DNA sequence: AACATCACCAACCGCTGCGTC
DNA sequence: AGACGCAGCGGTTGGTGATGT
């Protein structure tokens, strides 16, 4: 649920408008607080026509009395057309829990593995929902009394030759993990497919006592479970090259075939940012028959899902705004409409292009997934190669 | 109905890292 | 080398609607 809240505090400024800063007239004119629909429209128009660039320039040139930082946040967290919006699915929640158990409060890295979700969104979701739920679970079971909050990942422990995913972290949160479906597959999902060694890894998990939906990494891309396999074949672009082994018997043969996967082979989403920098590029086409404003309205509607396949694709692949094919090497993102409000925009329009740093950070950052996999590879019950 | 409290989440703040000059 | 600008990140705040009393 997303509320389009308009800030009406009388003077038209943000609720937190800081008028104390009189040393800089320009700054004092900058709006703060909630964004108005007009501001949204301005920003979207600008991003559509000009694409992404220096945010302070964008703020200025778009006629927004906002700082560049604010524009950037608004775009990334709210206006970007590839945002999924809506409630988190169970699968996403599971994934978030797992990723958090490994990454800690590295929200951007978690978000990079949840297509269509922002770090802010995940962070809020975690703080408002998951954390509480986990604490409840903690209270219902014995757990570490340590109550300090922590941004560190939860620890993993060994239990009788089985990997038992994080029991408690420093804040005493006990992960609701009694099931063995919390296995290495979840860890593997966190890995960057840039690693050649991991991409060829074969991972076996041995315990699938429950038909864990989480095992379907594509379902998290689409809330409509009826269509999850459609999503698997036509869904979010760039899901390639990451093979995670055993599906644990969760998919029958037909499903496997439908997904176009070899038995025991599964392509999982790598880092979203990695997707975006993939050499295998995708056509992203937004078609609008009306005018720019309707395009904008469409983008602003939270059901737009330009980048999510859903039941409405009418089995027409051309309708898919986000064609996922590993062999698709044409990389144009096009905004099309009938009113000359179209432009070929660079990839950056959707915030894709500006993740170079992020990609680098993710690859070079402090979290060494390769190392993680090596660290865990000696777990006796985990039969995979690194 | 009125008020208090809770829950959610958009947006801000401060900090860090990186690139450029 | 250091100053500066910018992007990005994570923590925090505060407004608003929902819910409880």
Short mmCIF file of C-alpha atoms (C1' of nucleotides) in Angstrom, two decimals:
data_model
loop_
_atom_site.label_atom_id
_atom_site.label_comp_id
_atom_site.label_asym_id
_atom_site.label_seq_id
_atom_site.Cartn_x
_atom_site.Cartn_y
_atom_site.Cartn_z
CA UNK A 1 0.00 0.00 0.00
CA UNK A 2 1.39 3.27 -1.00
CA UNK A 3 -0.22 6.46 -0.08
CA UNK A 4 0.02 9.42 -2.34
CA UNK A 5 0.27 11.92 0.34
CA UNK A 6 0.27 15.52 -0.56
CA UNK A 7 1.86 17.91 1.72
CA UNK A 8 -0.56 20.68 2.48
CA UNK A 9 0.80 22.67 5.27
CA UNK A 10 -0.53 25.97 4.18
CA UNK A 11 2.50 27.58 2.73
CA UNK A 12 3.08 25.00 0.12
CA UNK A 13 6.35 24.00 1.56
CA UNK A 14 7.34 20.76 3.02
CA UNK A 15 6.34 19.96 6.49
CA UNK A 16 9.91 19.96 7.55
CA UNK A 17 10.83 23.03 5.68
CA UNK A 18 13.85 24.39 7.28
CA UNK A 19 13.69 28.13 7.24
CA UNK A 20 16.52 28.52 9.64
CA UNK A 21 19.09 28.46 6.95
CA UNK A 22 19.06 32.06 5.88
CA UNK A 23 22.67 32.14 4.91
CA UNK A 24 21.85 30.74 1.56
CA UNK A 25 18.87 32.10 -0.27
CA UNK A 26 18.90 29.31 -2.74
CA UNK A 27 18.86 26.75 -0.04
CA UNK A 28 16.12 28.51 1.83
CA UNK A 29 13.97 28.19 -1.25
CA UNK A 30 14.42 24.52 -1.45
CA UNK A 31 11.38 22.58 -0.65
CA UNK A 32 11.38 19.77 1.79
CA UNK A 33 8.90 17.25 2.86
CA UNK A 34 6.46 15.31 0.83
CA UNK A 35 6.41 15.60 -2.88
CA UNK A 36 3.42 17.02 -4.62
CA UNK A 37 2.01 15.37 -7.73
CA UNK A 38 3.18 18.36 -9.72
CA UNK A 39 6.69 17.87 -8.54
CA UNK A 40 6.51 14.22 -9.36
CA UNK A 41 5.33 15.01 -12.80
CA UNK A 42 8.09 17.49 -13.36
CA UNK A 43 10.69 15.03 -12.31
CA UNK A 44 9.26 12.22 -14.36
CA UNK A 45 8.99 14.41 -17.41
CA UNK A 46 12.53 15.48 -17.03
CA UNK A 47 13.80 11.99 -16.52
CA UNK A 48 11.89 10.78 -19.53
CA UNK A 49 13.12 13.48 -21.81
CA UNK A 50 16.60 14.02 -20.55
CA UNK A 51 17.54 10.92 -18.75
CA UNK A 52 19.60 10.68 -15.70
CA UNK A 53 22.50 12.92 -15.06
CA UNK A 54 23.83 15.03 -12.28
CA UNK A 55 21.09 15.21 -9.74
CA UNK A 56 21.70 18.78 -8.77
CA UNK A 57 21.38 19.71 -12.41
CA UNK A 58 18.24 17.67 -12.71
CA UNK A 59 16.73 19.44 -9.78
CA UNK A 60 17.57 22.78 -11.27
CA UNK A 61 16.69 22.08 -14.85
CA UNK A 62 13.49 20.32 -14.08
CA UNK A 63 12.24 23.40 -12.35
CA UNK A 64 12.11 21.74 -9.01
CA UNK A 65 12.86 23.63 -5.89
CA UNK A 66 14.41 20.58 -4.43
CA UNK A 67 17.93 19.57 -3.79
CA UNK A 68 19.41 16.99 -6.06
CA UNK A 69 19.56 14.55 -3.26
CA UNK A 70 15.89 14.80 -2.68
CA UNK A 71 15.20 14.29 -6.39
CA UNK A 72 17.40 11.29 -6.48
CA UNK A 73 15.67 9.72 -3.54
CA UNK A 74 12.27 10.46 -4.92
CA UNK A 75 13.15 8.91 -8.23
CA UNK A 76 14.88 5.89 -6.86
CA UNK A 77 12.44 5.13 -4.11
CA UNK A 78 9.17 6.11 -5.66
CA UNK A 79 9.02 7.23 -9.25
CA UNK A 80 11.31 4.81 -10.97
CA UNK A 81 9.17 2.82 -13.36
CA UNK A 82 10.65 -0.51 -12.54
CA UNK A 83 9.55 -0.46 -8.98
CA UNK A 84 7.37 -3.27 -7.93
CA UNK A 85 5.45 -1.59 -5.14
CA UNK A 86 2.77 -3.31 -3.25
CA UNK A 87 2.97 -5.64 -0.35
CA UNK A 88 5.85 -7.96 0.05
CA UNK A 89 5.10 -11.48 -0.86
CA UNK A 90 5.86 -14.32 1.44
CA UNK A 91 8.67 -15.30 -0.84
CA UNK A 92 10.14 -11.87 -0.70
CA UNK A 93 9.87 -11.84 3.03
CA UNK A 94 11.64 -15.13 3.28
CA UNK A 95 14.32 -13.89 0.99
CA UNK A 96 14.75 -10.73 2.96
CA UNK A 97 15.11 -12.65 6.14
CA UNK A 98 17.69 -14.87 4.62
CA UNK A 99 19.59 -12.08 3.04
CA UNK A 100 19.53 -10.11 6.23
CA UNK A 101 20.83 -13.10 8.08
CA UNK A 102 23.81 -13.01 5.81
CA UNK A 103 24.23 -9.37 5.00
CA UNK A 104 22.93 -7.66 8.07
CA UNK A 105 21.62 -4.17 7.57
CA UNK A 106 23.17 -3.76 4.20
CA UNK A 107 19.89 -2.76 2.73
CA UNK A 108 21.19 -1.73 -0.62
CA UNK A 109 22.78 -5.10 -1.11
CA UNK A 110 19.62 -6.83 -0.06
CA UNK A 111 17.61 -4.62 -2.36
CA UNK A 112 19.94 -5.45 -5.20
CA UNK A 113 18.73 -8.99 -4.93
CA UNK A 114 15.09 -8.14 -4.83
CA UNK A 115 14.15 -6.78 -8.21
CA UNK A 116 11.78 -3.89 -8.03
CA UNK A 117 12.36 -3.21 -4.38
CA UNK A 118 14.31 -0.36 -2.93
CA UNK A 119 16.58 -0.39 0.00
CA UNK A 120 14.35 2.07 1.75
CA UNK A 121 11.34 -0.09 1.19
CA UNK A 122 13.06 -3.16 2.46
CA UNK A 123 14.45 -1.32 5.41
CA UNK A 124 11.03 -0.06 6.34
CA UNK A 125 9.55 -3.45 5.84
CA UNK A 126 12.16 -4.98 8.02
CA UNK A 127 11.83 -2.48 10.80
CA UNK A 128 8.08 -2.42 10.78
CA UNK A 129 7.15 -5.97 10.07
CA UNK A 130 9.85 -8.55 9.95
CA UNK A 131 11.70 -7.45 13.00
CA UNK A 132 8.60 -7.61 15.06
CA UNK A 133 7.62 -10.94 13.70
CA UNK A 134 10.98 -12.35 14.43
CA UNK A 135 10.94 -10.97 17.91
CA UNK A 136 7.62 -12.57 18.46
CA UNK A 137 9.10 -15.81 17.38
CA UNK A 138 11.96 -15.18 19.67
CA UNK A 139 9.66 -14.72 22.57
CA UNK A 140 7.94 -17.92 21.71
CA UNK A 141 11.12 -19.85 21.83
CA UNK A 142 14.30 -19.83 23.76
CA UNK A 143 16.82 -17.48 22.44
CA UNK A 144 19.79 -15.41 23.23
CA UNK A 145 19.02 -12.65 25.68
CA UNK A 146 21.25 -10.26 23.90
CA UNK A 147 19.11 -7.32 23.06
CA UNK A 148 21.52 -5.01 21.43
CA UNK A 149 20.67 -4.01 17.96
CA UNK A 150 23.06 -4.94 15.32
CA UNK A 151 23.72 -4.38 11.74
CA UNK A 152 25.79 -7.46 11.61
CA UNK A 153 24.58 -10.54 9.94
CA UNK A 154 23.20 -13.27 11.99
CA UNK A 155 25.57 -16.00 12.72
CA UNK A 156 25.34 -19.37 11.25
CA UNK A 157 25.87 -22.41 13.28
CA UNK A 158 26.44 -26.01 12.71
CA UNK A 159 24.04 -28.45 14.02
CA UNK A 160 24.77 -32.06 13.75
CA UNK A 161 26.25 -31.80 10.34
CA UNK A 162 23.43 -29.71 9.10
CA UNK A 163 23.69 -26.10 8.47
CA UNK A 164 21.35 -24.38 10.76
CA UNK A 165 20.78 -20.94 9.58
CA UNK A 166 21.20 -18.13 11.96
CA UNK A 167 19.78 -18.82 15.30
CA UNK A 168 20.26 -15.54 16.94
CA UNK A 169 22.00 -12.38 16.20
CA UNK A 170 23.29 -9.84 18.55
CA UNK A 171 19.94 -8.33 19.18
CA UNK A 172 18.56 -11.56 20.26
CA UNK A 173 16.45 -12.02 17.22
CA UNK A 174 15.93 -15.61 16.61
CA UNK A 175 15.35 -16.46 13.06
CA UNK A 176 12.33 -18.62 12.67
CA UNK A 177 14.33 -21.31 11.20
CA UNK A 178 13.66 -24.72 12.40
CA UNK A 179 13.16 -26.08 9.00
CA UNK A 180 15.86 -27.37 6.88
CA UNK A 181 14.55 -25.60 3.91
CA UNK A 182 16.60 -22.73 5.11
CA UNK A 183 19.52 -24.15 3.45
CA UNK A 184 22.35 -23.21 1.33
CA UNK A 185 20.18 -22.48 -1.56
CA UNK A 186 19.22 -19.32 0.10
CA UNK A 187 22.79 -18.45 0.59
CA UNK A 188 23.56 -19.20 -2.96
CA UNK A 189 20.88 -16.83 -4.05
CA UNK A 190 22.83 -14.07 -2.52
CA UNK A 191 25.85 -14.64 -4.53
CA UNK A 192 27.03 -12.55 -7.32
CA UNK A 193 26.94 -14.38 -10.54
CA UNK A 194 29.95 -12.54 -11.65
CA UNK A 195 31.83 -15.26 -9.97
CA UNK A 196 32.67 -17.80 -12.53
CA UNK A 197 33.23 -20.39 -9.95
CA UNK A 198 29.83 -19.98 -8.43
CA UNK A 199 28.08 -19.90 -11.71
CA UNK A 200 29.25 -23.36 -12.33
CA UNK A 201 28.63 -24.56 -8.86
CA UNK A 202 26.46 -27.47 -8.18
CA UNK A 203 24.67 -27.19 -4.94
CA UNK A 204 22.74 -29.84 -3.27
CA UNK A 205 20.48 -29.43 -0.40
CA UNK A 206 19.27 -32.36 1.47
CA UNK A 207 16.41 -31.28 3.52
CA UNK A 208 13.19 -30.21 2.04
CA UNK A 209 10.65 -31.25 4.51
CA UNK A 210 8.30 -28.62 3.34
CA UNK A 211 7.35 -27.60 -0.13
CA UNK A 212 8.91 -24.29 0.45
CA UNK A 213 7.69 -21.77 -2.01
CA UNK A 214 10.79 -19.89 -1.34
CA UNK A 215 12.53 -22.39 -3.48
CA UNK A 216 11.09 -20.71 -6.47
CA UNK A 217 13.18 -17.66 -6.94
CA UNK A 218 10.97 -16.35 -9.66
CA UNK A 219 7.89 -16.23 -7.64
CA UNK A 220 9.34 -13.36 -5.79
CA UNK A 221 9.27 -11.42 -8.97
CA UNK A 222 5.63 -11.76 -9.38
CA UNK A 223 3.00 -11.77 -6.76
CA UNK A 224 0.78 -13.79 -8.91
CA UNK A 225 1.72 -17.30 -8.19
CA UNK A 226 -0.40 -18.52 -11.01
CA UNK A 227 1.98 -16.94 -13.33
CA UNK A 228 5.22 -17.59 -11.70
CA UNK A 229 6.50 -19.80 -14.39
CA UNK A 230 5.51 -17.43 -17.05
CA UNK A 231 7.58 -14.99 -15.19
CA UNK A 232 10.36 -17.42 -15.14
CA UNK A 233 10.52 -17.52 -18.86
CA UNK A 234 9.63 -14.01 -19.75
CA UNK A 235 10.19 -12.17 -16.58
CA UNK A 236 12.64 -9.67 -15.38
CA UNK A 237 15.45 -9.30 -17.74
CA UNK A 238 18.90 -10.41 -17.14
CA UNK A 239 18.33 -13.33 -14.92
CA UNK A 240 20.96 -15.46 -16.27
CA UNK A 241 24.02 -17.33 -15.58
CA UNK A 242 23.42 -18.14 -12.01
CA UNK A 243 22.90 -21.73 -11.44
CA UNK A 244 21.76 -23.02 -8.21
CA UNK A 245 21.41 -26.67 -7.90
CA UNK A 246 18.83 -28.95 -6.59
CA UNK A 247 15.36 -27.69 -6.55
CA UNK A 248 14.65 -30.08 -3.79
CA UNK A 249 11.90 -31.78 -5.64
CA UNK A 250 9.75 -28.76 -5.47
CA UNK A 251 9.24 -28.66 -9.16
CA UNK A 252 7.81 -31.45 -11.10
CA UNK A 253 9.11 -32.36 -14.47
CA UNK A 254 6.49 -30.46 -16.34
CA UNK A 255 7.23 -27.35 -14.44
CA UNK A 256 10.88 -27.77 -14.97
CA UNK A 257 10.36 -28.15 -18.65
CA UNK A 258 8.08 -25.20 -18.66
CA UNK A 259 10.76 -23.15 -17.12
CA UNK A 260 13.11 -24.28 -19.77
CA UNK A 261 15.52 -25.52 -17.26
CA UNK A 262 17.63 -28.51 -17.18
CA UNK A 263 16.99 -30.79 -14.33
CA UNK A 264 18.73 -29.58 -11.28
CA UNK A 265 19.60 -26.35 -12.89
CA UNK A 266 18.09 -23.09 -12.03
CA UNK A 267 18.79 -19.60 -13.06
CA UNK A 268 18.51 -17.21 -10.25
CA UNK A 269 18.56 -13.51 -10.12
CA UNK A 270 21.96 -12.19 -9.45
CA UNK A 271 22.50 -8.76 -8.11
CA UNK A 272 20.00 -6.52 -9.64
CA UNK A 273 22.66 -4.02 -10.32
CA UNK A 274 24.63 -6.68 -12.02
CA UNK A 275 21.66 -7.42 -14.13
CA UNK A 276 21.54 -3.91 -15.20
CA UNK A 277 25.09 -3.83 -16.25
CA UNK A 278 24.79 -7.05 -18.02
CA UNK A 279 26.18 -7.30 -21.46
CA UNK A 280 23.04 -9.01 -22.40
CA UNK A 281 20.77 -6.18 -22.77
CA UNK A 282 17.11 -5.92 -23.04
CA UNK A 283 14.53 -3.95 -24.84
CA UNK A 284 12.40 -1.99 -22.55
CA UNK A 285 9.50 -0.44 -24.25
CA UNK A 286 6.88 1.65 -22.66
CA UNK A 287 4.06 2.24 -25.03
CA UNK A 288 1.70 5.04 -24.49
CA UNK A 289 -1.09 5.90 -26.83
CA UNK A 290 -2.14 9.03 -25.17
CA UNK A 291 0.23 11.67 -24.09
CA UNK A 292 3.02 12.33 -21.79
CA UNK A 293 0.88 13.02 -18.84
CA UNK A 294 -0.91 9.78 -19.14
CA UNK A 295 2.39 8.13 -19.38
CA UNK A 296 3.40 9.82 -16.24
CA UNK A 297 0.21 8.95 -14.54
CA UNK A 298 0.72 5.45 -15.58
CA UNK A 299 4.16 5.46 -14.19
CA UNK A 300 2.88 6.93 -11.02
CA UNK A 301 0.19 4.38 -10.64
CA UNK A 302 1.47 1.68 -8.50
CA UNK A 303 0.09 -1.03 -10.59
CA UNK A 304 1.94 0.04 -13.64
CA UNK A 305 4.40 -2.77 -13.48
CA UNK A 306 6.02 -1.87 -16.70
CA UNK A 307 8.66 -4.26 -15.80
CA UNK A 308 6.67 -7.03 -14.32
CA UNK A 309 5.07 -9.62 -16.35
CA UNK A 310 1.66 -10.45 -15.21
CA UNK A 311 -1.45 -12.12 -16.35
CA UNK A 312 -2.23 -9.32 -18.68
CA UNK A 313 0.48 -10.11 -21.06
CA UNK A 314 -2.08 -11.80 -23.25
CA UNK A 315 0.50 -14.29 -24.22
CA UNK A 316 1.95 -11.69 -26.43
CA UNK A 317 5.58 -11.43 -25.85
CA UNK A 318 5.62 -8.03 -27.41
CA UNK A 319 3.56 -6.83 -24.58
CA UNK A 320 6.21 -7.69 -22.18
CA UNK A 321 7.93 -4.58 -21.19
CA UNK A 322 10.73 -6.58 -19.82
CA UNK A 323 11.72 -9.35 -22.06
CA UNK A 324 14.13 -11.67 -20.55
CA UNK A 325 16.25 -13.43 -22.99
CA UNK A 326 19.81 -14.19 -22.54
CA UNK A 327 20.34 -13.92 -26.23
CA UNK A 328 18.89 -10.52 -26.62
CA UNK A 329 21.69 -8.23 -27.35
CA UNK A 330 19.90 -5.12 -28.30
CA UNK A 331 19.80 -2.70 -25.59
CA UNK A 332 17.40 0.02 -26.25
CA UNK A 333 15.00 1.38 -23.79
CA UNK A 334 12.31 3.19 -25.60
CA UNK A 335 9.50 5.30 -24.50
CA UNK A 336 6.93 5.31 -27.21
CA UNK A 337 3.81 7.25 -27.56
CA UNK A 338 1.85 9.06 -30.20
CA UNK A 339 2.40 12.60 -29.18
CA UNK A 340 6.00 13.26 -29.90
CA UNK A 341 6.71 12.92 -26.30
CA UNK A 342 8.88 10.05 -27.04
CA UNK A 343 12.52 9.77 -26.85
CA UNK A 344 15.08 7.16 -26.89
CA UNK A 345 16.62 7.45 -23.58
CA UNK A 346 19.68 5.92 -22.33
CA UNK A 347 19.68 3.19 -19.88
CA UNK A 348 20.19 5.65 -17.14
CA UNK A 349 16.63 6.75 -17.37
CA UNK A 350 15.61 4.03 -15.10
CA UNK A 351 18.44 4.50 -12.80
CA UNK A 352 20.20 1.59 -14.30
CA UNK A 353 23.20 3.33 -15.51
CA UNK A 354 24.08 4.96 -12.33
CA UNK A 355 24.79 1.82 -10.49
CA UNK A 356 28.29 1.51 -11.64
CA UNK A 357 29.52 2.43 -8.28
CA UNK A 358 27.15 0.09 -6.70
CA UNK A 359 28.25 -2.75 -8.85
CA UNK A 360 31.76 -2.02 -8.00
CA UNK A 361 30.92 -1.76 -4.39
CA UNK A 362 29.10 -4.98 -4.47
CA UNK A 363 31.92 -6.69 -6.14
CA UNK A 364 34.65 -5.04 -4.24
CA UNK A 365 32.81 -4.38 -1.08
CA UNK A 366 33.43 -5.75 2.27
CA UNK A 367 31.18 -8.69 1.79
CA UNK A 368 32.99 -11.43 0.08
CA UNK A 369 30.48 -13.91 -1.19
CA UNK A 370 33.13 -15.95 -2.76
CA UNK A 371 34.72 -16.18 0.59
CA UNK A 372 31.44 -16.92 2.17
CA UNK A 373 30.88 -19.80 -0.11
CA UNK A 374 34.31 -21.04 0.59
CA UNK A 375 33.73 -20.66 4.24
CA UNK A 376 30.62 -22.69 4.15
CA UNK A 377 31.73 -25.16 1.58
CA UNK A 378 33.26 -27.37 4.15
CA UNK A 379 29.99 -28.00 5.81
CA UNK A 380 29.70 -31.73 5.54
CA UNK A 381 26.08 -31.87 4.63
CA UNK A 382 26.43 -29.46 1.80
CA UNK A 383 27.39 -31.23 -1.26
CA UNK A 384 28.45 -28.67 -3.73
CA UNK A 385 31.56 -27.51 -5.32
CA UNK A 386 32.94 -24.09 -5.27
"C1'" DA B 1 -17.35 10.78 19.26
"C1'" DA B 2 -12.99 11.91 21.06
"C1'" DC B 3 -8.69 10.86 22.23
"C1'" DA B 4 -4.48 7.94 22.55
"C1'" DT B 5 -1.57 4.79 20.66
"C1'" DC B 6 0.29 2.05 17.02
"C1'" DA B 7 1.99 1.01 12.46
"C1'" DC B 8 3.60 2.28 8.26
"C1'" DC B 9 6.59 4.59 5.22
"C1'" DA B 10 8.26 8.76 2.65
"C1'" DA B 11 11.68 11.72 3.31
"C1'" DC B 12 15.48 13.71 5.67
"C1'" DC B 13 20.11 13.74 7.85
"C1'" DG B 14 24.73 12.67 8.43
"C1'" DC B 15 28.27 10.16 6.98
"C1'" DT B 16 31.43 7.80 3.68
"C1'" DG B 17 33.70 6.88 -0.60
"C1'" DC B 18 34.98 8.22 -5.01
"C1'" DG B 19 36.33 11.21 -8.79
"C1'" DT B 20 38.00 15.56 -10.29
"C1'" DC B 21 40.66 19.61 -10.15
"C1'" DA C 1 47.81 16.39 -0.91
"C1'" DG C 2 43.71 18.42 -0.06
"C1'" DA C 3 39.46 20.71 -1.21
"C1'" DC C 4 35.27 20.13 -3.40
"C1'" DG C 5 31.16 18.07 -5.41
"C1'" DC C 6 28.48 14.24 -6.01
"C1'" DA C 7 26.31 9.67 -5.35
"C1'" DG C 8 25.06 6.33 -2.33
"C1'" DC C 9 24.12 4.24 2.10
"C1'" DG C 10 22.02 3.41 6.64
"C1'" DG C 11 19.80 5.47 10.62
"C1'" DT C 12 16.26 8.30 12.04
"C1'" DT C 13 12.28 11.36 12.01
"C1'" DG C 14 7.75 12.78 11.56
"C1'" DG C 15 3.21 12.78 9.15
"C1'" DT C 16 -0.76 10.13 8.37
"C1'" DG C 17 -4.14 6.54 8.63
"C1'" DA C 18 -5.62 2.62 11.35
"C1'" DT C 19 -6.80 0.73 15.49
"C1'" DG C 20 -7.82 0.58 20.33
"C1'" DT C 21 -9.85 2.54 24.56
#
